[in-house]
Coordinates of C-alpha atoms and ligand atoms in Angstrom, one line a residue:
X176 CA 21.2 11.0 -20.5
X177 CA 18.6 10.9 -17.9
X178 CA 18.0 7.8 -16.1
X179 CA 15.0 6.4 -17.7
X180 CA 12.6 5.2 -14.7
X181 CA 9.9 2.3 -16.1
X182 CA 6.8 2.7 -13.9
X183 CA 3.9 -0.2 -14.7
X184 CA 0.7 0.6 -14.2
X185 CA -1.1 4.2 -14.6
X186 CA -3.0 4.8 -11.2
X187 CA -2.7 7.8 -8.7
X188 CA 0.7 6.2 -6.9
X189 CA 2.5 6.3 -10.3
X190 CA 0.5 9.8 -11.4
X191 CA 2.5 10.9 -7.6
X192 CA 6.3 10.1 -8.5
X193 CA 5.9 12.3 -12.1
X194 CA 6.7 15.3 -9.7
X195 CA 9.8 13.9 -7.9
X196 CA 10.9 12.0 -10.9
X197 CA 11.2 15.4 -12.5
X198 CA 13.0 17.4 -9.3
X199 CA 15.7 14.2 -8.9
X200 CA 16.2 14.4 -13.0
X201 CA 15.1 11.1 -13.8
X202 CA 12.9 10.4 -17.2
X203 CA 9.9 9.4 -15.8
X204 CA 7.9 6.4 -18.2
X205 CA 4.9 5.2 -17.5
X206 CA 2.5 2.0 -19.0
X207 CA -0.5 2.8 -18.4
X208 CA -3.8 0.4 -19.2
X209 CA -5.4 2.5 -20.8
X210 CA -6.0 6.2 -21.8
X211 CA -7.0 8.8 -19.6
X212 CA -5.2 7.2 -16.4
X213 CA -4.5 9.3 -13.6
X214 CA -0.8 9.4 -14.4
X215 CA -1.4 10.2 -18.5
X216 CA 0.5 13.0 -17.9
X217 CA 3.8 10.7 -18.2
X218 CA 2.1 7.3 -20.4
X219 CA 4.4 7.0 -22.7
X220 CA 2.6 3.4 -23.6
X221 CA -0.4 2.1 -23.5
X222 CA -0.9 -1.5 -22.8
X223 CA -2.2 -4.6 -21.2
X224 CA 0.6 -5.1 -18.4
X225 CA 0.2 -9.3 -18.7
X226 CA 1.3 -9.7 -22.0
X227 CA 4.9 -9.9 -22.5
X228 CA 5.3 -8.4 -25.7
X229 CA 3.4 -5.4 -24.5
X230 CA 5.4 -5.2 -21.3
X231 CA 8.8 -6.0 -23.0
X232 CA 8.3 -3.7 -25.4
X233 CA 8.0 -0.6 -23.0
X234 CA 10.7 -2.2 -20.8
X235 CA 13.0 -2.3 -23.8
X236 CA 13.2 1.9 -23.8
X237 CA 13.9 2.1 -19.8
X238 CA 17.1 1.7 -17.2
X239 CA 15.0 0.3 -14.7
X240 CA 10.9 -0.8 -14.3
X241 CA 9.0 -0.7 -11.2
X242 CA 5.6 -0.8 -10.4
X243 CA 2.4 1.4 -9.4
X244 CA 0.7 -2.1 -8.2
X245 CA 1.4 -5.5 -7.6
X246 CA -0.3 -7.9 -10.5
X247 CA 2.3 -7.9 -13.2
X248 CA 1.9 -11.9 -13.7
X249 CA 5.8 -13.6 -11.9
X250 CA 6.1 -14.9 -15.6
X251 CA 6.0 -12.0 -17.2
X252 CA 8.3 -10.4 -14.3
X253 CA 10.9 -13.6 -14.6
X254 CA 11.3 -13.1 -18.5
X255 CA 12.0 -9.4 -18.0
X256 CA 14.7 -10.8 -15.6
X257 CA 16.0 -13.1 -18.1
X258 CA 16.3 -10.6 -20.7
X259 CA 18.8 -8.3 -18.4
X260 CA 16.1 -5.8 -17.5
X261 CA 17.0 -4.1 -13.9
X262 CA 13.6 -4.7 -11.7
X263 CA 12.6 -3.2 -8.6
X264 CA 11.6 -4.9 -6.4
X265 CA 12.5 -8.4 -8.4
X266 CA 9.7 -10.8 -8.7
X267 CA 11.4 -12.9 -6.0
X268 CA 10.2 -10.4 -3.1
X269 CA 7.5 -9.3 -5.4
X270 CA 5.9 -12.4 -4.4
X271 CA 5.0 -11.9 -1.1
X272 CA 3.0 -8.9 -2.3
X273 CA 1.0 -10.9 -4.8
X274 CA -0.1 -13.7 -2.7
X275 CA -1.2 -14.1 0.8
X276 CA -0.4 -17.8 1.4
X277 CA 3.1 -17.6 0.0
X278 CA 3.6 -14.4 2.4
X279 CA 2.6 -15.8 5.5
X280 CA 4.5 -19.4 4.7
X281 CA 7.5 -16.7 4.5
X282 CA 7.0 -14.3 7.6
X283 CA 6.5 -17.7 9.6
X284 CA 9.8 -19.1 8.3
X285 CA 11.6 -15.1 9.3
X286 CA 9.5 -15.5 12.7
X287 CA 8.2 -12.5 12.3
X288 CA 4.7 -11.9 14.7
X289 CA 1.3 -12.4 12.5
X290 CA -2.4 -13.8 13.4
X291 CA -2.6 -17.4 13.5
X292 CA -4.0 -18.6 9.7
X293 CA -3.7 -22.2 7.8
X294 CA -3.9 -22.8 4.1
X295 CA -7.2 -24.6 3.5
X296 CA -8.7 -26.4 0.4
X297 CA -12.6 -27.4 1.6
X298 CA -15.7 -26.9 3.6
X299 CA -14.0 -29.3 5.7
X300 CA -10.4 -27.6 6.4
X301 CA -12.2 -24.2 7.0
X302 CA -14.8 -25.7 9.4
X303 CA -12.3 -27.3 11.2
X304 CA -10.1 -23.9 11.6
X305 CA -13.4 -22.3 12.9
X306 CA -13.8 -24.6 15.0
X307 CA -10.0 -24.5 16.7
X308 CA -11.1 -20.2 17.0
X309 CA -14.3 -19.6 18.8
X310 CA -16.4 -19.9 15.9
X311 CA -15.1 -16.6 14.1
X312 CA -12.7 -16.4 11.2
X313 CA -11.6 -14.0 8.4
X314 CA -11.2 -15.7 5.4
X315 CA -9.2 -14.1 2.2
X316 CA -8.4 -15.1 -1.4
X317 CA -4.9 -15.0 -1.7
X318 CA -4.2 -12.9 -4.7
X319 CA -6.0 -10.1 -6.6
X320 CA -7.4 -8.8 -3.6
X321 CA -7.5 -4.9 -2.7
X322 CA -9.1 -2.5 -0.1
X323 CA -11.2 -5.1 1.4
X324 CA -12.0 -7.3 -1.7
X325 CA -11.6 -10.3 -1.1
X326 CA -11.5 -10.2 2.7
X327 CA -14.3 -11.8 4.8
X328 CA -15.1 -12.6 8.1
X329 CA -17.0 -15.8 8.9
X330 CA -18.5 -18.1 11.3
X331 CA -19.5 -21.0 9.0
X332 CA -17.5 -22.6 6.3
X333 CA -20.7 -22.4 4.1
X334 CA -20.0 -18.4 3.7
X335 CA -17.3 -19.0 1.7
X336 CA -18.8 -21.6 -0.3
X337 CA -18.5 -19.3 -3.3
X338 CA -14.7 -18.5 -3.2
X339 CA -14.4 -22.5 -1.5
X340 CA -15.9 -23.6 -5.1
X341 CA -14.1 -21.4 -7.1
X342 CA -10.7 -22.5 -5.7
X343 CA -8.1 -24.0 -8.8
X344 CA -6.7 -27.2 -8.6
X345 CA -3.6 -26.9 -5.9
X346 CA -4.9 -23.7 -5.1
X347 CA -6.2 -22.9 -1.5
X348 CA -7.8 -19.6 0.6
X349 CA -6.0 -18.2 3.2
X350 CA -7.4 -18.1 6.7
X351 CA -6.9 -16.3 10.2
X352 CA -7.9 -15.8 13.7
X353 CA -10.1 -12.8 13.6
X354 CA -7.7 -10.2 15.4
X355 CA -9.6 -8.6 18.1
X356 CA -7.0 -5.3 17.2
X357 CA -7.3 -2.1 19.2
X358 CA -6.3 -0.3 15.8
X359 CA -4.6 -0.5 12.5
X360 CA -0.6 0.4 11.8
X361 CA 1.6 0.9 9.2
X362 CA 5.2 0.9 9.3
X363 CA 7.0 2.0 5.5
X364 CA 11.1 1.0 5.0
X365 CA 12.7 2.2 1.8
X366 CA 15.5 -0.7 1.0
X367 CA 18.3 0.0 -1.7
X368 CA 19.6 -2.9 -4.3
X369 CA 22.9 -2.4 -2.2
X370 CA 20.9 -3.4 1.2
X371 CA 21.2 0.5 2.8
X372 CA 17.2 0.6 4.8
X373 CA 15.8 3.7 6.3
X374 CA 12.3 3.3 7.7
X375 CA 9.6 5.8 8.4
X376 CA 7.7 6.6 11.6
X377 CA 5.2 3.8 12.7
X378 CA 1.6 5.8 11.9
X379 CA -1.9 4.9 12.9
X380 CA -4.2 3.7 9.9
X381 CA -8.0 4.0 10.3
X382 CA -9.9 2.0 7.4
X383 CA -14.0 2.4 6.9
X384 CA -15.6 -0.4 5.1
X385 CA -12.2 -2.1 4.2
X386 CA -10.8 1.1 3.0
X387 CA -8.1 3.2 4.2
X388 CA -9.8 6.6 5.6
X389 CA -7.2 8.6 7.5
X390 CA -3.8 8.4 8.3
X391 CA -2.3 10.0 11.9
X392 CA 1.5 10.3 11.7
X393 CA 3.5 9.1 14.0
X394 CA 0.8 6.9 15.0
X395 CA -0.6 8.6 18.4
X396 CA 0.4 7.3 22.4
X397 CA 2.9 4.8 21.1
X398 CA 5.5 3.8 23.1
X399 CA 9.0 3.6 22.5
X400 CA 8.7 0.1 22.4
X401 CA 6.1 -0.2 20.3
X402 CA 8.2 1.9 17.7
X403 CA 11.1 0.1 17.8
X404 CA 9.4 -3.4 17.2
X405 CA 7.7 -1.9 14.3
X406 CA 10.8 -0.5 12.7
X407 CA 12.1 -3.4 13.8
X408 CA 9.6 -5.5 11.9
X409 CA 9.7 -3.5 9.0
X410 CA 14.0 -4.0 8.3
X411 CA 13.5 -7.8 9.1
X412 CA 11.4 -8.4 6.5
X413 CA 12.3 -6.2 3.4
X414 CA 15.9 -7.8 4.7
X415 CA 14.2 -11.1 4.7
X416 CA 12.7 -11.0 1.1
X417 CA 15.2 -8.5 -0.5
X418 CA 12.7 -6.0 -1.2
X419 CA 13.8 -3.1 -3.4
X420 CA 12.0 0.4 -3.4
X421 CA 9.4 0.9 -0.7
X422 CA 7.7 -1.2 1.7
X423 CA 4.6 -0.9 3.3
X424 CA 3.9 -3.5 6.4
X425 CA 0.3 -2.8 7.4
X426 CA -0.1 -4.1 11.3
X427 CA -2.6 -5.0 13.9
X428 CA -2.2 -4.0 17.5
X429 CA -3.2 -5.6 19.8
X430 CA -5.4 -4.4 23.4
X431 CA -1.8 -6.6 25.3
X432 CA 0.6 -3.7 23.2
X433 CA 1.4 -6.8 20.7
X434 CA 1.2 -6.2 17.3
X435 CA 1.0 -8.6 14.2
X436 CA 1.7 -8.2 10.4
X437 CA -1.5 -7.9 8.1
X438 CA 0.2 -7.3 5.0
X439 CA 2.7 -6.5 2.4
X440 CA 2.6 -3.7 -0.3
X441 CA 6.1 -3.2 -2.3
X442 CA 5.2 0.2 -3.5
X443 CA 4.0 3.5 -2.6
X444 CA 1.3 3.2 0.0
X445 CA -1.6 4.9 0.8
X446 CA -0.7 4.9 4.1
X447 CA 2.4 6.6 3.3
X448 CA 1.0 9.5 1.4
X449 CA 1.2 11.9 4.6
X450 CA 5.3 12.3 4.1
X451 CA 5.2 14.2 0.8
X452 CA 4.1 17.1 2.8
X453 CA 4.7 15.9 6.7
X454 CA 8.3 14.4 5.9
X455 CA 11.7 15.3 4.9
X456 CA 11.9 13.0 1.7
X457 CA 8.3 11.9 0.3
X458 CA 7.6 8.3 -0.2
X459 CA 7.4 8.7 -4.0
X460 CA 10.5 10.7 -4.2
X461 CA 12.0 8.1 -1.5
X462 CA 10.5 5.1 -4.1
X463 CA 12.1 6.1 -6.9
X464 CA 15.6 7.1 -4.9
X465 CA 15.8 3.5 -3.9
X466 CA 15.0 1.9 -7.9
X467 CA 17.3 4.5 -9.3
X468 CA 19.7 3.4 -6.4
X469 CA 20.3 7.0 -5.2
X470 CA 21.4 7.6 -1.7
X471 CA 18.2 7.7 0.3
X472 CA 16.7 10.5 1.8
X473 CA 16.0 11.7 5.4
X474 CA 12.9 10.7 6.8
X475 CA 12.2 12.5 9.6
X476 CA 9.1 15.0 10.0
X477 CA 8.8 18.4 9.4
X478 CA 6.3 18.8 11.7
X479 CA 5.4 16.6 15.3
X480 CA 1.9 16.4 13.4
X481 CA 1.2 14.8 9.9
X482 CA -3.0 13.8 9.2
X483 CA -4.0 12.6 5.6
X484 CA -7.5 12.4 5.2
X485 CA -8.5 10.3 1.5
X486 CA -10.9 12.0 -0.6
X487 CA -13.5 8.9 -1.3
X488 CA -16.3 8.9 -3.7
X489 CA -16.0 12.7 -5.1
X490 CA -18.4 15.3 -5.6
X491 CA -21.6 13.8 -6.6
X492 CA -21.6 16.7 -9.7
X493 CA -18.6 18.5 -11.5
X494 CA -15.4 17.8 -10.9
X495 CA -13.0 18.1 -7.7
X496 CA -11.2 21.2 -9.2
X497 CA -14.5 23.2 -9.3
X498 CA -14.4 22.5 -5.5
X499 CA -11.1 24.3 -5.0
X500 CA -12.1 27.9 -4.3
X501 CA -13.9 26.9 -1.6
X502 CA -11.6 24.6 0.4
X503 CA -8.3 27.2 -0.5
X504 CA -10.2 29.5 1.0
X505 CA -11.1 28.3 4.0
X506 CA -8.0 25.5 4.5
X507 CA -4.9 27.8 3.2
X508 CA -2.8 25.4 5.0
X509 CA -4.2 22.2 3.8
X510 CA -2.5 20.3 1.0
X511 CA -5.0 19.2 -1.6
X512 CA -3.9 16.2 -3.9
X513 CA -5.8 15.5 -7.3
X514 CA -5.5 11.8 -8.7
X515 CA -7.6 13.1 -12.6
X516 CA -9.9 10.5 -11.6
X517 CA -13.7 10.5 -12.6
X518 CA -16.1 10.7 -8.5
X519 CA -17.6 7.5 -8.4
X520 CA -19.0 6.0 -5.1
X521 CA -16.0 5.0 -2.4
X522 CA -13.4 5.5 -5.2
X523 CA -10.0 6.6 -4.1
X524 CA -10.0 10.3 -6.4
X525 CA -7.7 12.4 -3.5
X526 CA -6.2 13.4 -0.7
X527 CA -5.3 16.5 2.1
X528 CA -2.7 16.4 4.2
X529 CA -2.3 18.9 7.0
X530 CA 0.9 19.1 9.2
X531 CA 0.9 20.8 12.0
X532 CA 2.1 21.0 15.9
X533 CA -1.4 20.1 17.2
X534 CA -3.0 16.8 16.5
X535 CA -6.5 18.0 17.2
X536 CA -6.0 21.0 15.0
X537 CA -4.3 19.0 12.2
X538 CA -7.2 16.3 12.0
X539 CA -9.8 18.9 12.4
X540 CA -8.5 21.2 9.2
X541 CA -7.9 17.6 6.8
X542 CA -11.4 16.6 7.7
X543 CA -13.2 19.9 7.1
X544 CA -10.9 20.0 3.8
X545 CA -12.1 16.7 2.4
X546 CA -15.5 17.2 2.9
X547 CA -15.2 20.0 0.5
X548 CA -15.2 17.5 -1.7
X549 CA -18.0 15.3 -0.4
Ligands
ADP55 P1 -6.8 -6.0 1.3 O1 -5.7 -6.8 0.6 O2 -8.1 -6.0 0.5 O3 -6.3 -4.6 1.7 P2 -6.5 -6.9 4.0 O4 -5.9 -8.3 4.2 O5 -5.6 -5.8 4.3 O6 -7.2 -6.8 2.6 O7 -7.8 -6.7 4.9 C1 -8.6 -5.6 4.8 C2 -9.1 -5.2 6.2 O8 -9.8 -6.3 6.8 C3 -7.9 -4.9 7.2 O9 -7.5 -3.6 7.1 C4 -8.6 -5.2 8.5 O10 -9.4 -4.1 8.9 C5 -9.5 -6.4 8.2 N1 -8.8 -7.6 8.5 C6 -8.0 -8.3 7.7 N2 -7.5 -9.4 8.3 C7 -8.0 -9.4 9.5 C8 -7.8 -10.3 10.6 N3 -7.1 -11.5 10.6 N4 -8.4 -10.0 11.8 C9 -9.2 -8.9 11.9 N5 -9.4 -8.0 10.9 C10 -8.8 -8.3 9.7

């Protein structure tokens, strides 16, 4: 029988592994929220993904769950655990994912390079952290935050007042230096249960209005060193937490060639979604090698050029599909990627890729591809 694959949640990174699950032979499954998700192609359930009977109920007909997002509650993810069900990544590393404070206390502790940040619980604590940075600070609510939710930069405590006032008891927000970064990275590892690690080019991320845009693989004029303390940064920490199945460490660099970590995403990334047509082994195929612990694939380019350009918002009217003619015509080399989701404004509904042996020419065709779809 076919090794059943668990996936929880039905968004566009899930919707992405139904094709490899189905070239490596593995029975894809999917929970999705609710109908009509971008991967209902594979929903086998439908279901709210923080309630344990819901969850343990679809986990009860798989080999092995993993995720298409972060916020399946640790409780629920512990009593899988204690139940026998195989989990990847475990809610142990899964944590650094869900919550900013507990990820920073944990790259501090592996002495891994971030922006300077503190824990703090009052008008007082933040003012104070303001005051030790020139004023300026980006503050962040430590979980349930995504593409720039939850993110804001600050020069008085009182513009947090909202999030300061809405903090639990023993709860706190994170916050840190303002990074004066010359750009945005990404580096992606794929870790086994067995601990073999292969890692992924370092690329160049551009994000517009705390969104990720466009995507340059390998990330343009880096040097070797920079490279190498990316990878670098990138084994030490899925090492460090014992993270299963991909990892995507997004990164600051710096205008002195440093560079710090940002985040944590233990999944598919966006940033990664260049290698399933610039790379030998796709990150969703790579994903689901590591959970299934298969022997992991190569990850080197196909092509010195890789460019993914997201699709944001959507045709104002119809659908993307009816925009197809058009950009297969005039972009026969482009890769168009569908998520089935309805165009709304700034919502995530696509992506091109383009790979090719000129930079210029590769970012040029992925733009004028995507703005088919504008
Ligand atoms: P999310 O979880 O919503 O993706 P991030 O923590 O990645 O939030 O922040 C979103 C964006 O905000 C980042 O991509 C970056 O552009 C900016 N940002 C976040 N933290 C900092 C910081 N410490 N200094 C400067 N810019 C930051």
């Amino acid at each position: 029988m076919a090794l059943r694959v668990g996936v929880i949640g039905g968004g566009q990174l899930a919707r992405m592994m139904i094709a490899p699950a189905v070239e490596l032979g593995l029975d894809l499954r999917v929970l999705a929220e609710s109908d009509g998700m971008s991967a209902r192609l594979a929903a086998t359930a439908v279901g709210d993904y923080r309630d344990l009977a819901v969850v343990r109920a679809f986990a009860a007909d798989v080999d092995v769950i993993t995720f298409d997002h972060e916020h399946v509650p640790q409780d629920v993810l512990r009593a899988l655990v204690a139940d026998g069900v195989v989990v990847h990544p475990g809610p142990d590393a899964l944590q650094f994912a869900q919550d900013k404070l507990v990820m920073r206390a944990r790259l501090a502790e592996l002495g891994i390079p971030q922006p300077d940040w503190a824990a703090v619980h009052d008008a007082t604590e933040l003012q104070a952290f303001l005051d030790a940075h020139r004023g300026r600070a980006v503050v962040k609510t430590p979980r349930g935050g995504y593409d720039g939710k939850g993110v804001r930069v600050i020069s008085a405590a009182a513009e947090a007042q909202d999030w300061l006032e809405g903090i639990a008891a023993g709860d706190a927000l994170l916050v840190e230096e303002l990074v004066p970064f010359v750009r945005e990275l990404a580096q992606q590892v794929a870790r086994r249960p067995g601990g073999e690690i292969v890692a992924y080019p370092v690329v160049e991320t551009v994000q517009r209005d705390g969104v990720c845009a466009e995507v340059i693989a390998p990330a343009p004029a880096a040097a070797e060193r920079l490279t190498e303390v990316a990878e670098q940064i990138g084994r030490t920490i899925a090492e460090g937490i014992g993270v299963t199945g991909m990892l995507a460490v997004e990164l600051f660099e710096t205008d002195d060639e440093r560079i710090l970590v940002n985040e944590l995403a233990m999944r598919p990334h966006n940033s990664g979604h260049w290698s399933q047509d610039g790379a030998v082994t796709g990150q969703f195929e790579q994903h689901l090698r590591a959970v299934a612990d298969l022997p992991l694939g190569s990850t080197s380019p196909r092509a010195p050029w890789s460019v993914m350009v997201n699709i944001l918002g959507g045709p104002t009217e119809g659908t993307l599909e009816e925009r197809f003619d058009a950009a297969m015509v005039d972009h026969p080399a482009a890769k168009i990627h569908t998520y089935g989701k309805a165009p709304r404004p700034g919502r995530k509904v696509g992506h091109v890729n383009v790979v090719g042996d000129d930079l210029d020419d590769a970012v040029y065709e992925a733009r004028a591809t995507a703005a088919h779809f504008a």
